PDB file of C-alpha atoms in Angstrom:
ATOM      1  CA  UNK A  83       2.162   9.747 -13.689  1.00 95.00           C
ATOM      2  CA  UNK A  84       3.188   6.778 -15.969  1.00 97.00           C
ATOM      3  CA  UNK A  85       1.598   3.455 -14.958  1.00 98.00           C
ATOM      4  CA  UNK A  86       1.500  -0.137 -15.842  1.00 98.00           C
ATOM      5  CA  UNK A  87      -1.729  -2.231 -15.172  1.00 98.00           C
ATOM      6  CA  UNK A  88      -1.182  -6.118 -14.646  1.00 97.00           C
ATOM      7  CA  UNK A  89      -4.476  -7.990 -14.186  1.00 95.00           C
ATOM      8  CA  UNK A  90      -5.830 -10.986 -15.972  1.00 92.00           C
ATOM      9  CA  UNK A  91      -9.410  -9.728 -16.259  1.00 92.00           C
ATOM     10  CA  UNK A  92      -9.351  -7.787 -19.520  1.00 92.00           C
ATOM     11  CA  UNK A  93     -12.523  -5.593 -18.732  1.00 93.00           C
ATOM     12  CA  UNK A  94     -11.174  -4.640 -15.574  1.00 92.00           C
ATOM     13  CA  UNK A  95      -7.632  -3.609 -16.775  1.00 93.00           C
ATOM     14  CA  UNK A  96      -8.914  -1.784 -19.766  1.00 94.00           C
ATOM     15  CA  UNK A  97     -11.683   0.246 -17.813  1.00 94.00           C
ATOM     16  CA  UNK A  98      -9.112   1.066 -15.210  1.00 94.00           C
ATOM     17  CA  UNK A  99      -6.837   2.410 -18.029  1.00 96.00           C
ATOM     18  CA  UNK A 100      -9.729   4.388 -19.377  1.00 95.00           C
ATOM     19  CA  UNK A 101     -10.476   5.992 -16.020  1.00 93.00           C
ATOM     20  CA  UNK A 102      -6.763   6.761 -15.236  1.00 95.00           C
ATOM     21  CA  UNK A 103      -6.283   8.368 -18.846  1.00 96.00           C
ATOM     22  CA  UNK A 104      -9.196  10.581 -18.471  1.00 94.00           C
ATOM     23  CA  UNK A 105      -7.688  11.846 -15.228  1.00 94.00           C
ATOM     24  CA  UNK A 106      -4.432  12.641 -16.941  1.00 94.00           C
ATOM     25  CA  UNK A 107      -2.312   9.962 -16.206  1.00 96.00           C
ATOM     26  CA  UNK A 108      -0.425   8.015 -18.807  1.00 97.00           C
ATOM     27  CA  UNK A 109      -1.125   4.227 -19.023  1.00 97.00           C
ATOM     28  CA  UNK A 110       1.865   2.950 -20.847  1.00 98.00           C
ATOM     29  CA  UNK A 111       0.950  -0.956 -20.791  1.00 97.00           C
ATOM     30  CA  UNK A 112      -1.896  -3.314 -19.812  1.00 97.00           C
ATOM     31  CA  UNK A 113      -0.694  -6.887 -19.310  1.00 97.00           C
ATOM     32  CA  UNK A 114      -2.432  -9.955 -18.232  1.00 95.00           C
ATOM     33  CA  UNK A 115       0.336 -11.965 -16.674  1.00 94.00           C
ATOM     34  CA  UNK A 116       3.406 -11.710 -14.520  1.00 93.00           C
ATOM     35  CA  UNK A 117       5.980 -12.221 -17.069  1.00 93.00           C
ATOM     36  CA  UNK A 118       4.343  -9.613 -19.427  1.00 96.00           C
ATOM     37  CA  UNK A 119       4.283  -7.245 -16.260  1.00 96.00           C
ATOM     38  CA  UNK A 120       8.205  -7.658 -15.750  1.00 95.00           C
ATOM     39  CA  UNK A 121       8.906  -7.068 -19.408  1.00 96.00           C
ATOM     40  CA  UNK A 122       6.448  -3.923 -19.444  1.00 97.00           C
ATOM     41  CA  UNK A 123       8.206  -2.029 -16.422  1.00 97.00           C
ATOM     42  CA  UNK A 124      11.674  -3.072 -17.896  1.00 96.00           C
ATOM     43  CA  UNK A 125      10.652  -1.311 -21.066  1.00 96.00           C
ATOM     44  CA  UNK A 126       8.699   1.485 -19.853  1.00 97.00           C
ATOM     45  CA  UNK A 127      10.026   2.508 -16.351  1.00 96.00           C
ATOM     46  CA  UNK A 128       6.593   3.614 -15.106  1.00 97.00           C
ATOM     47  CA  UNK A 129       6.326   5.563 -11.881  1.00 97.00           C
ATOM     48  CA  UNK A 130       3.652   2.995 -10.464  1.00 97.00           C
ATOM     49  CA  UNK A 131       2.189  -0.327 -11.342  1.00 98.00           C
ATOM     50  CA  UNK A 132      -1.206  -1.913 -10.234  1.00 97.00           C
ATOM     51  CA  UNK A 133      -0.882  -5.435  -9.941  1.00 96.00           C
ATOM     52  CA  UNK A 134      -3.576  -8.079  -9.207  1.00 95.00           C
ATOM     53  CA  UNK A 135      -2.268 -10.686  -6.678  1.00 91.00           C
ATOM     54  CA  UNK A 136      -3.604 -13.952  -8.528  1.00 89.00           C
ATOM     55  CA  UNK A 137      -2.750 -14.224 -12.193  1.00 90.00           C
ATOM     56  CA  UNK A 138      -2.080 -17.079 -14.851  1.00 89.00           C
ATOM     57  CA  UNK A 139      -0.911 -19.498 -14.916  1.00 88.00           C
ATOM     58  CA  UNK A 140      -2.094 -21.037 -11.386  1.00 87.00           C
ATOM     59  CA  UNK A 141      -3.859 -18.051 -10.377  1.00 87.00           C
ATOM     60  CA  UNK A 142      -2.409 -18.190  -6.462  1.00 85.00           C
ATOM     61  CA  UNK A 143       0.423 -15.521  -5.743  1.00 86.00           C
ATOM     62  CA  UNK A 144       1.872 -14.873  -9.250  1.00 90.00           C
ATOM     63  CA  UNK A 145       1.154 -11.238  -8.708  1.00 91.00           C
ATOM     64  CA  UNK A 146       2.770 -10.888  -5.491  1.00 88.00           C
ATOM     65  CA  UNK A 147       5.992 -12.845  -6.391  1.00 88.00           C
ATOM     66  CA  UNK A 148       6.294 -10.341  -9.534  1.00 93.00           C
ATOM     67  CA  UNK A 149       5.977  -7.358  -7.499  1.00 92.00           C
ATOM     68  CA  UNK A 150       8.532  -8.639  -4.891  1.00 88.00           C
ATOM     69  CA  UNK A 151      10.881  -9.077  -8.015  1.00 90.00           C
ATOM     70  CA  UNK A 152      10.119  -5.699  -9.197  1.00 93.00           C
ATOM     71  CA  UNK A 153      10.753  -3.784  -5.958  1.00 88.00           C
ATOM     72  CA  UNK A 154      14.276  -5.786  -6.052  1.00 88.00           C
ATOM     73  CA  UNK A 155      15.192  -4.646  -9.452  1.00 92.00           C
ATOM     74  CA  UNK A 156      13.214  -1.305  -9.707  1.00 93.00           C
ATOM     75  CA  UNK A 157      13.143   0.082  -6.138  1.00 89.00           C
ATOM     76  CA  UNK A 158      12.020   3.456  -6.880  1.00 91.00           C
ATOM     77  CA  UNK A 159       8.620   1.719  -8.496  1.00 95.00           C
ATOM     78  CA  UNK A 160       5.330   2.208  -6.566  1.00 95.00           C
ATOM     79  CA  UNK A 161       3.800  -1.121  -6.045  1.00 95.00           C
ATOM     80  CA  UNK A 162      -0.289  -0.939  -5.699  1.00 95.00           C
ATOM     81  CA  UNK A 163      -1.763  -4.450  -5.138  1.00 93.00           C
ATOM     82  CA  UNK A 164      -5.499  -4.480  -6.035  1.00 93.00           C
ATOM     83  CA  UNK A 165      -6.888  -7.825  -5.415  1.00 90.00           C
ATOM     84  CA  UNK A 166     -10.134  -9.498  -4.174  1.00 88.00           C
ATOM     85  CA  UNK A 167      -8.029 -11.426  -1.654  1.00 84.00           C
ATOM     86  CA  UNK A 168      -6.124 -10.592   1.447  1.00 78.00           C
ATOM     87  CA  UNK A 169      -2.468 -12.237   1.913  1.00 77.00           C
ATOM     88  CA  UNK A 170      -0.963 -10.659   4.779  1.00 69.00           C
ATOM     89  CA  UNK A 171       2.062 -12.798   4.873  1.00 67.00           C
ATOM     90  CA  UNK A 172       3.085 -12.186   1.204  1.00 67.00           C
ATOM     91  CA  UNK A 173       2.471  -8.337   1.715  1.00 68.00           C
ATOM     92  CA  UNK A 174       4.791  -8.277   4.605  1.00 66.00           C
ATOM     93  CA  UNK A 175       7.522 -10.242   2.218  1.00 70.00           C
ATOM     94  CA  UNK A 176       6.937  -7.539  -0.106  1.00 73.00           C
ATOM     95  CA  UNK A 177       7.400  -4.730   2.515  1.00 65.00           C
ATOM     96  CA  UNK A 178      10.601  -6.502   3.988  1.00 60.00           C
ATOM     97  CA  UNK A 179      12.012  -6.586   0.395  1.00 56.00           C
ATOM     98  CA  UNK A 180      11.934  -2.772  -0.283  1.00 55.00           C
ATOM     99  CA  UNK A 181       9.415  -0.949   2.226  1.00 59.00           C
ATOM    100  CA  UNK A 182       8.491   2.373   1.134  1.00 75.00           C
ATOM    101  CA  UNK A 183       6.012   2.918  -2.051  1.00 86.00           C
ATOM    102  CA  UNK A 184       3.756  -0.107  -1.317  1.00 87.00           C
ATOM    103  CA  UNK A 185      -0.359   0.014  -1.169  1.00 88.00           C
ATOM    104  CA  UNK A 186      -2.709  -2.994  -1.053  1.00 88.00           C
ATOM    105  CA  UNK A 187      -6.187  -2.254  -1.762  1.00 91.00           C
ATOM    106  CA  UNK A 188      -9.386  -4.359  -2.112  1.00 91.00           C
ATOM    107  CA  UNK A 189     -11.162  -4.412  -5.345  1.00 90.00           C
ATOM    108  CA  UNK A 190     -14.835  -4.592  -3.903  1.00 86.00           C
ATOM    109  CA  UNK A 191     -14.047  -1.685  -1.515  1.00 83.00           C
ATOM    110  CA  UNK A 192     -12.914   0.835  -3.879  1.00 85.00           C
ATOM    111  CA  UNK A 193     -16.162   2.956  -4.429  1.00 80.00           C
ATOM    112  CA  UNK A 194     -14.330   6.085  -5.617  1.00 84.00           C
ATOM    113  CA  UNK A 195     -11.947   6.248  -8.374  1.00 86.00           C
ATOM    114  CA  UNK A 196     -10.438   9.485  -7.007  1.00 89.00           C
ATOM    115  CA  UNK A 197      -9.841   7.681  -3.737  1.00 87.00           C
ATOM    116  CA  UNK A 198      -8.058   4.952  -5.870  1.00 92.00           C
ATOM    117  CA  UNK A 199      -5.797   7.766  -7.915  1.00 93.00           C
ATOM    118  CA  UNK A 200      -5.008   9.331  -4.443  1.00 91.00           C
ATOM    119  CA  UNK A 201      -3.413   5.990  -3.173  1.00 90.00           C
ATOM    120  CA  UNK A 202      -1.613   5.574  -6.319  1.00 94.00           C
ATOM    121  CA  UNK A 203      -0.023   8.890  -5.900  1.00 93.00           C
ATOM    122  CA  UNK A 204       0.780   8.155  -2.500  1.00 89.00           C
ATOM    123  CA  UNK A 205       2.609   4.644  -3.379  1.00 92.00           C
ATOM    124  CA  UNK A 206       4.440   6.474  -6.310  1.00 94.00           C
ATOM    125  CA  UNK A 207       5.705   9.116  -3.741  1.00 91.00           C
ATOM    126  CA  UNK A 208       7.009   6.427  -1.320  1.00 86.00           C
ATOM    127  CA  UNK A 209       3.987   6.442   0.850  1.00 82.00           C
ATOM    128  CA  UNK A 210       1.553   3.649   1.835  1.00 79.00           C
ATOM    129  CA  UNK A 211      -2.204   3.145   1.191  1.00 83.00           C
ATOM    130  CA  UNK A 212      -3.818   0.144   2.585  1.00 80.00           C
ATOM    131  CA  UNK A 213      -7.382  -0.784   2.754  1.00 82.00           C
ATOM    132  CA  UNK A 214      -8.744  -0.786   6.579  1.00 76.00           C
ATOM    133  CA  UNK A 215      -9.379  -4.509   6.191  1.00 76.00           C
ATOM    134  CA  UNK A 216      -5.936  -5.311   5.459  1.00 73.00           C
ATOM    135  CA  UNK A 217      -4.725  -3.136   8.197  1.00 68.00           C
ATOM    136  CA  UNK A 218      -7.068  -4.994  10.541  1.00 66.00           C
ATOM    137  CA  UNK A 219      -5.789  -8.419   9.565  1.00 67.00           C
ATOM    138  CA  UNK A 220      -2.287  -7.184  10.019  1.00 59.00           C
ATOM    139  CA  UNK A 221      -2.942  -5.912  13.463  1.00 58.00           C
ATOM    140  CA  UNK A 222      -4.390  -9.216  14.497  1.00 59.00           C
ATOM    141  CA  UNK A 223      -1.589 -11.295  13.442  1.00 56.00           C
ATOM    142  CA  UNK A 224       0.127  -9.291  16.315  1.00 51.00           C
ATOM    143  CA  UNK A 225       2.941  -7.940  14.485  1.00 50.00           C
ATOM    144  CA  UNK A 226       6.370  -7.149  16.322  1.00 51.00           C
ATOM    145  CA  UNK A 227       7.533  -3.926  17.387  1.00 57.00           C
ATOM    146  CA  UNK A 228       4.061  -2.738  18.251  1.00 67.00           C
ATOM    147  CA  UNK A 229       3.131  -4.204  21.428  1.00 71.00           C
ATOM    148  CA  UNK A 230       4.332  -1.293  23.715  1.00 78.00           C
ATOM    149  CA  UNK A 231       1.641   0.868  21.921  1.00 83.00           C
ATOM    150  CA  UNK A 232      -1.636   1.606  23.653  1.00 89.00           C
ATOM    151  CA  UNK A 233      -4.893   0.853  22.022  1.00 88.00           C
ATOM    152  CA  UNK A 234      -5.510   4.279  20.947  1.00 92.00           C
ATOM    153  CA  UNK A 235      -1.821   4.522  19.347  1.00 90.00           C
ATOM    154  CA  UNK A 236      -2.447   1.356  17.545  1.00 85.00           C
ATOM    155  CA  UNK A 237      -5.640   2.857  16.165  1.00 87.00           C
ATOM    156  CA  UNK A 238      -3.502   5.966  14.956  1.00 90.00           C
ATOM    157  CA  UNK A 239      -0.736   3.718  13.669  1.00 85.00           C
ATOM    158  CA  UNK A 240      -3.071   1.737  11.711  1.00 82.00           C
ATOM    159  CA  UNK A 241      -4.934   4.910  10.308  1.00 86.00           C
ATOM    160  CA  UNK A 242      -1.507   5.924   9.212  1.00 84.00           C
ATOM    161  CA  UNK A 243      -0.718   2.692   7.466  1.00 76.00           C
ATOM    162  CA  UNK A 244      -4.137   3.561   5.482  1.00 76.00           C
ATOM    163  CA  UNK A 245      -2.215   6.917   4.464  1.00 77.00           C
ATOM    164  CA  UNK A 246      -4.274   9.208   6.558  1.00 82.00           C
ATOM    165  CA  UNK A 247      -3.267  12.622   7.476  1.00 85.00           C
ATOM    166  CA  UNK A 248      -3.068  13.888  10.829  1.00 90.00           C
ATOM    167  CA  UNK A 249      -6.382  15.810  10.120  1.00 92.00           C
ATOM    168  CA  UNK A 250      -8.016  12.850   8.431  1.00 90.00           C
ATOM    169  CA  UNK A 251      -7.068  10.716  11.671  1.00 93.00           C
ATOM    170  CA  UNK A 252      -8.664  13.534  13.903  1.00 94.00           C
ATOM    171  CA  UNK A 253     -11.777  13.023  12.001  1.00 93.00           C
ATOM    172  CA  UNK A 254     -11.779   9.618  12.028  1.00 92.00           C
ATOM    173  CA  UNK A 255     -11.254   9.206  15.955  1.00 94.00           C
ATOM    174  CA  UNK A 256     -13.105  12.362  16.693  1.00 94.00           C
ATOM    175  CA  UNK A 257     -10.324  14.043  18.525  1.00 94.00           C
ATOM    176  CA  UNK A 258      -8.242  17.207  18.345  1.00 94.00           C
ATOM    177  CA  UNK A 259      -5.546  17.676  15.875  1.00 93.00           C
ATOM    178  CA  UNK A 260      -3.008  18.056  18.746  1.00 93.00           C
ATOM    179  CA  UNK A 261      -4.168  14.969  20.171  1.00 94.00           C
ATOM    180  CA  UNK A 262      -3.170  13.087  17.096  1.00 93.00           C
ATOM    181  CA  UNK A 263       0.045  14.883  16.921  1.00 91.00           C
ATOM    182  CA  UNK A 264       0.804  13.666  20.754  1.00 93.00           C
ATOM    183  CA  UNK A 265      -0.064  10.054  19.857  1.00 92.00           C
ATOM    184  CA  UNK A 266       2.238  10.027  16.735  1.00 89.00           C
ATOM    185  CA  UNK A 267       4.911  11.550  18.766  1.00 88.00           C
ATOM    186  CA  UNK A 268       4.550   8.974  21.335  1.00 89.00           C
ATOM    187  CA  UNK A 269       4.410   6.074  18.528  1.00 86.00           C
ATOM    188  CA  UNK A 270       7.897   7.732  17.298  1.00 83.00           C
ATOM    189  CA  UNK A 271       9.443   7.595  20.692  1.00 84.00           C
ATOM    190  CA  UNK A 272       8.270   3.967  21.640  1.00 82.00           C
ATOM    191  CA  UNK A 273       9.308   2.611  18.152  1.00 79.00           C
ATOM    192  CA  UNK A 274      12.628   4.272  18.891  1.00 77.00           C
ATOM    193  CA  UNK A 275      12.405   6.033  15.718  1.00 72.00           C
ATOM    194  CA  UNK A 276      15.178   8.692  15.068  1.00 65.00           C
ATOM    195  CA  UNK A 277      14.695  12.354  14.399  1.00 64.00           C
ATOM    196  CA  UNK A 278      13.985  13.042  10.665  1.00 58.00           C
ATOM    197  CA  UNK A 279      11.674  14.529   8.113  1.00 56.00           C
ATOM    198  CA  UNK A 280       7.862  13.819   9.614  1.00 58.00           C
ATOM    199  CA  UNK A 281       6.795  11.953   6.320  1.00 62.00           C
ATOM    200  CA  UNK A 282       9.870   9.661   6.429  1.00 61.00           C
ATOM    201  CA  UNK A 283       9.424   8.612  10.098  1.00 71.00           C
ATOM    202  CA  UNK A 284       5.733   8.128   9.379  1.00 73.00           C
ATOM    203  CA  UNK A 285       6.846   5.532   6.699  1.00 67.00           C
ATOM    204  CA  UNK A 286       9.301   4.112   9.311  1.00 67.00           C
ATOM    205  CA  UNK A 287       6.504   3.528  11.906  1.00 74.00           C
ATOM    206  CA  UNK A 288       4.090   2.003   9.591  1.00 70.00           C
ATOM    207  CA  UNK A 289       7.196  -0.479   8.569  1.00 64.00           C
ATOM    208  CA  UNK A 290       7.556  -1.407  12.478  1.00 64.00           C
ATOM    209  CA  UNK A 291       3.601  -2.064  12.292  1.00 63.00           C
ATOM    210  CA  UNK A 292       3.886  -4.213   9.205  1.00 59.00           C
ATOM    211  CA  UNK A 293       6.960  -6.324   9.708  1.00 57.00           C
ATOM    212  CA  UNK A 294       6.913  -9.693  11.558  1.00 40.00           C
TER     213      UNK A 294
END
């Protein structure tokens, strides 16, 4: 996997690059601001970009605005937001712009580099990878389209948004795989998702969950 890293903290981006390279991935560029990020993606055409939300010059939302622009210009690029901050409104804007292949992880909650790499693989493949705390904020925001779901179905959909497999969802909720399959089938039905590949419908279900 070819990766661009954008973070204004030099130690963090260089350390992350070293860890990813040690696991067999190619970090094609490490940059510290949004302009350099756009240029690096245009030059190297990576599979995924790891982007901090707050970068120079104002350290507010430069990374998010750059991510939205990148998805518009490079729709196949996987975007993994990697930040200390939760900005759900801007995350929804990013998803609305180009929905599949978006992740959002919180720096202080990533304790295992292998979990981070798994998340990066998911977004590069068109899936999602959302921190549970981000999912919780989205759920509390009352996103439209999920109000018809039962509390358990909302739990299952939230775990789907984190990128969990059926088996992982069953283990987390202490239920059978068959029960999870039934909940997911009900979610697809209530969200009026057309028959298609299961992976595609999972992404569509997550989009319903995240959209305003």
